[in-house]
């Protein structure tokens, strides 16, 4: 009863206060007042709207931060040779002989490096020989920032990877030549160096971590407009955008083409990330940008400065996420991990006993829930280190020890993928070969005969069951399976005949599962996917 009276009394007093203020205001309007600064013409009103203080945590202005950090941010202008294959698609250049490599003149003294420079466009010598075409050059720009007073600059690898010439423009409009100290394709980071000393620089922030919703500011060179500042908040952490070694920070501060390699600052002017990508259907900012976290950037750049390159562990296996749908197909509940799709012949994984279809759940005691997490844990190893993997094989837990190798470059891995993906075409089934074939889950299955083995470039010992045709309304077709794919596994067991595949499907049905996990070989590689069991 007392609290209600108190509340009523406070409300009444508040009402009186408001009324008094209103009356006071009315009285003041009729009274003479002292001349103000506005009346004397010393100040000019720009708005009659009331001024409110910003909410807690919001800076009144980013000007102080910008003045503090912007001298350390640079614009990076890059000159590189145009990609010949891209130029062929430009009207007017279709017949230009870009594949011609300048030859040595008779008795010429060019060394091997000079020849490679002519082939790769790195030495700027194309077209120098008589009668040889000169490749056009292209200009591009990005951003970067000093991390030391003696001229070390951080930027993105993709900004400078094909550069013939690099010019760095400072805030005071000085233009300096830069050289590449080191690049890392895996994290898309690079370090440049300019001559001189006493440069303003900024530091990576590794201790304090802003929260989702905290303010950030970016400074860079979008569309060639150097010294541009934008502000926003941290939208999320741990974003996976398809790159292997980085859990990205998502920010909504506008970043555009040319912001690549520039810094993201917290409200104290400390670098919390390096801008590297945007999600954009239009090509411009839509408020979804991604930055490499400061701790990753700091570690990588220090290694590049010390040795010029990054060395990572390697086990020689291609992997996929072991998804919830895959787990259901195997009757494994909520199990997560990375499933081994392929093992490189003669590589560390094969020597250690890892097999296609194994599900890796931890590395050296660290749990892994995705293929990216597995790759990052392996990458931490030094060449020769022993990696202890916990795996699930045919439903049973096993321990596999693998001695780490050295991870090839991303370019070498891509080239290897292309080689493995090669597959001859043509030479389909003859009509007489299209006899009655067992059909399972909409797949008409056939054994691998010698004609198929030659046509698909399969090794003599390769085993599996060939998809001869497919029902286009089946779940298998909807998931992308096609004629000439080869089923090699089902439910964690090897499959060599249509009967074995049919038996695996029947067993999955009896176990009450809605789908079955299938290993499919195509173009030299195996991948896994769950297929729905109908009926």
Coordinates of N, CA and C in Angstrom, one line a residue, residues 140-225:
X140 N 45.8 -0.9 -61.8 CA 44.8 -1.2 -60.7 C 45.3 -0.5 -59.4
X141 N 44.4 -0.5 -58.4 CA 44.7 0.2 -57.2 C 44.1 -0.6 -56.0
X142 N 44.8 -0.4 -54.9 CA 44.3 -1.0 -53.6 C 44.7 -0.1 -52.5
X143 N 44.7 -0.6 -51.3 CA 45.1 0.1 -50.1 C 46.1 -0.7 -49.3
X144 N 46.7 0.0 -48.3 CA 47.7 -0.7 -47.4 C 47.9 0.3 -46.3
X145 N 48.8 -0.2 -45.4 CA 49.1 0.6 -44.2 C 50.5 0.2 -43.6
X146 N 51.2 1.3 -43.1 CA 52.5 1.0 -42.5 C 52.3 0.3 -41.2
X147 N 53.2 -0.7 -40.9 CA 53.2 -1.4 -39.6 C 54.5 -1.1 -38.9
X148 N 55.4 -0.3 -39.5 CA 56.7 0.0 -38.9 C 57.2 1.3 -39.5
X149 N 58.0 2.0 -38.7 CA 58.5 3.3 -39.2 C 59.6 3.2 -40.2
X150 N 60.1 2.0 -40.5 CA 61.1 1.8 -41.5 C 60.6 1.3 -42.8
X151 N 59.3 1.4 -43.0 CA 58.8 1.2 -44.4 C 58.1 0.0 -44.7
X152 N 57.7 -0.9 -43.8 CA 57.0 -2.1 -44.1 C 55.5 -1.8 -44.2
X153 N 54.9 -2.3 -45.2 CA 53.5 -2.0 -45.5 C 52.7 -3.3 -45.7
X154 N 51.5 -3.4 -45.1 CA 50.7 -4.6 -45.2 C 49.6 -4.3 -46.3
X155 N 49.3 -5.2 -47.1 CA 48.2 -5.1 -48.1 C 47.7 -6.5 -48.4
X156 N 46.8 -6.7 -49.4 CA 46.3 -8.0 -49.8 C 47.2 -8.5 -50.9
X157 N 47.3 -9.9 -50.9 CA 48.1 -10.5 -52.0 C 47.5 -10.3 -53.3
X158 N 46.2 -10.3 -53.4 CA 45.5 -10.1 -54.8 C 45.7 -8.7 -55.3
X159 N 46.1 -7.8 -54.5 CA 46.4 -6.4 -55.0 C 47.7 -6.4 -55.8
X160 N 48.7 -7.2 -55.4 CA 50.1 -7.0 -55.9 C 50.6 -8.3 -56.5
X161 N 49.8 -9.4 -56.6 CA 50.4 -10.7 -57.0 C 51.0 -10.7 -58.4
X162 N 50.4 -9.9 -59.3 CA 50.9 -9.9 -60.7 C 51.6 -8.6 -61.1
X163 N 52.0 -7.9 -60.1 CA 52.6 -6.5 -60.3 C 53.9 -6.5 -61.1
X164 N 54.0 -5.6 -62.1 CA 55.3 -5.3 -62.7 C 55.9 -4.1 -61.9
X165 N 55.1 -3.2 -61.5 CA 55.5 -1.9 -60.9 C 54.5 -1.6 -59.8
X166 N 55.0 -1.2 -58.6 CA 54.2 -0.8 -57.5 C 54.6 0.6 -57.0
X167 N 53.6 1.5 -57.0 CA 53.8 2.9 -56.5 C 52.9 3.0 -55.2
X168 N 53.5 3.6 -54.2 CA 52.7 3.8 -52.9 C 52.6 5.3 -52.8
X169 N 51.3 5.8 -52.6 CA 51.1 7.2 -52.4 C 50.7 7.4 -51.0
X170 N 51.4 8.3 -50.3 CA 51.2 8.7 -48.9 C 50.1 9.8 -48.8
X171 N 49.7 10.0 -47.6 CA 48.7 11.0 -47.3 C 49.2 12.4 -47.7
X172 N 50.5 12.7 -47.6 CA 51.1 14.0 -47.9 C 51.4 14.0 -49.4
X173 N 50.9 13.0 -50.2 CA 51.0 13.0 -51.7 C 52.4 12.6 -52.2
X174 N 53.3 12.2 -51.3 CA 54.5 11.7 -51.8 C 54.3 10.3 -52.4
X175 N 55.0 10.0 -53.5 CA 54.9 8.8 -54.2 C 56.2 8.0 -54.1
X176 N 56.1 6.8 -53.7 CA 57.3 6.0 -53.4 C 57.2 4.7 -54.2
X177 N 58.4 4.2 -54.7 CA 58.5 2.9 -55.3 C 58.4 1.8 -54.1
X178 N 57.8 0.7 -54.4 CA 57.7 -0.4 -53.4 C 58.1 -1.7 -54.0
X179 N 58.6 -2.6 -53.2 CA 58.9 -3.9 -53.6 C 58.2 -4.9 -52.7
X180 N 57.9 -6.1 -53.3 CA 57.2 -7.1 -52.5 C 58.2 -7.9 -51.6
X181 N 58.0 -7.9 -50.4 CA 58.8 -8.7 -49.4 C 58.4 -10.1 -49.4
X182 N 57.1 -10.3 -49.4 CA 56.6 -11.7 -49.3 C 55.1 -11.7 -49.5
X183 N 54.5 -12.8 -50.0 CA 53.1 -12.9 -50.3 C 52.6 -14.3 -49.7
X184 N 51.4 -14.3 -49.3 CA 50.7 -15.6 -48.9 C 49.4 -15.7 -49.5
X185 N 49.3 -16.6 -50.5 CA 48.0 -16.8 -51.1 C 46.9 -17.3 -50.2
X186 N 47.3 -18.2 -49.2 CA 46.4 -18.8 -48.3 C 45.5 -17.9 -47.5
X187 N 46.1 -16.8 -47.1 CA 45.4 -15.8 -46.3 C 45.2 -14.5 -47.1
X188 N 45.7 -14.4 -48.3 CA 45.6 -13.2 -49.1 C 46.2 -12.0 -48.5
X189 N 47.4 -12.2 -47.9 CA 48.2 -11.1 -47.3 C 49.5 -11.0 -48.0
X190 N 50.0 -9.7 -48.1 CA 51.3 -9.4 -48.6 C 52.0 -8.3 -47.8
X191 N 53.3 -8.3 -47.9 CA 54.1 -7.2 -47.2 C 54.9 -6.6 -48.3
X192 N 54.9 -5.2 -48.3 CA 55.7 -4.4 -49.2 C 56.7 -3.7 -48.4
X193 N 57.7 -3.1 -49.1 CA 58.8 -2.3 -48.4 C 59.1 -1.1 -49.3
X194 N 59.1 0.1 -48.7 CA 59.6 1.3 -49.3 C 60.8 1.8 -48.6
X195 N 61.7 2.5 -49.3 CA 62.9 3.1 -48.7 C 62.6 4.3 -47.9
X196 N 63.3 4.4 -46.8 CA 63.0 5.6 -45.9 C 62.8 5.2 -44.5
X197 N 62.6 6.2 -43.7 CA 62.4 5.9 -42.2 C 61.5 7.0 -41.7
X198 N 61.0 6.8 -40.5 CA 60.2 7.8 -39.8 C 58.8 7.9 -40.3
X199 N 58.3 6.8 -40.9 CA 57.0 6.8 -41.4 C 56.0 6.6 -40.3
X200 N 54.8 7.3 -40.3 CA 53.8 7.0 -39.3 C 53.2 5.6 -39.5
X201 N 53.0 4.9 -38.4 CA 52.5 3.5 -38.5 C 51.5 3.2 -37.5
X202 N 50.8 2.1 -37.7 CA 49.8 1.7 -36.7 C 50.1 0.3 -36.3
X203 N 49.4 -0.2 -35.2 CA 49.7 -1.5 -34.6 C 48.4 -2.4 -34.7
X204 N 48.7 -3.7 -34.8 CA 47.6 -4.7 -34.7 C 47.2 -4.8 -33.3
X205 N 45.9 -5.0 -33.1 CA 45.3 -5.2 -31.7 C 45.0 -6.7 -31.6
X206 N 45.8 -7.3 -30.7 CA 45.6 -8.8 -30.5 C 45.0 -9.1 -29.1
X207 N 45.1 -8.2 -28.2 CA 44.6 -8.5 -26.9 C 43.2 -8.2 -26.7
X208 N 42.7 -6.9 -26.9 CA 41.3 -6.6 -26.8 C 40.6 -6.9 -28.1
X209 N 39.4 -7.5 -28.0 CA 38.6 -7.9 -29.1 C 37.3 -7.2 -29.1
X210 N 37.0 -6.2 -30.0 CA 35.7 -5.6 -30.0 C 34.5 -6.6 -30.1
X211 N 33.4 -6.2 -29.6 CA 32.2 -7.1 -29.6 C 31.4 -6.9 -30.9
X212 N 30.6 -7.9 -31.2 CA 29.6 -7.7 -32.3 C 28.7 -6.5 -31.9
X213 N 28.6 -5.5 -32.8 CA 27.9 -4.3 -32.5 C 28.7 -3.1 -32.1
X214 N 30.1 -3.3 -31.8 CA 31.0 -2.2 -31.5 C 31.3 -1.5 -32.8
X215 N 31.6 -0.2 -32.7 CA 32.0 0.7 -33.8 C 33.3 0.3 -34.4
X216 N 33.4 0.5 -35.7 CA 34.7 0.4 -36.4 C 34.8 1.5 -37.5
X217 N 36.0 1.8 -37.9 CA 36.2 2.8 -39.0 C 37.2 2.2 -39.9
X218 N 37.0 2.3 -41.2 CA 37.9 1.9 -42.2 C 38.4 3.1 -43.0
X219 N 39.7 3.0 -43.4 CA 40.3 4.0 -44.2 C 41.0 3.3 -45.4
X220 N 40.8 3.9 -46.6 CA 41.4 3.3 -47.8 C 41.2 4.1 -49.0
X221 N 41.3 3.4 -50.2 CA 41.4 4.0 -51.5 C 40.3 3.5 -52.4
X222 N 39.0 3.6 -52.0 CA 38.0 3.0 -52.9 C 37.8 3.7 -54.2
X223 N 37.8 2.9 -55.3 CA 37.7 3.5 -56.6 C 38.7 4.6 -56.9
X224 N 39.9 4.5 -56.3 CA 41.0 5.4 -56.5 C 40.8 6.7 -55.7
X225 N 39.8 6.8 -54.8 CA 39.6 8.0 -54.0 C 40.4 7.8 -52.7

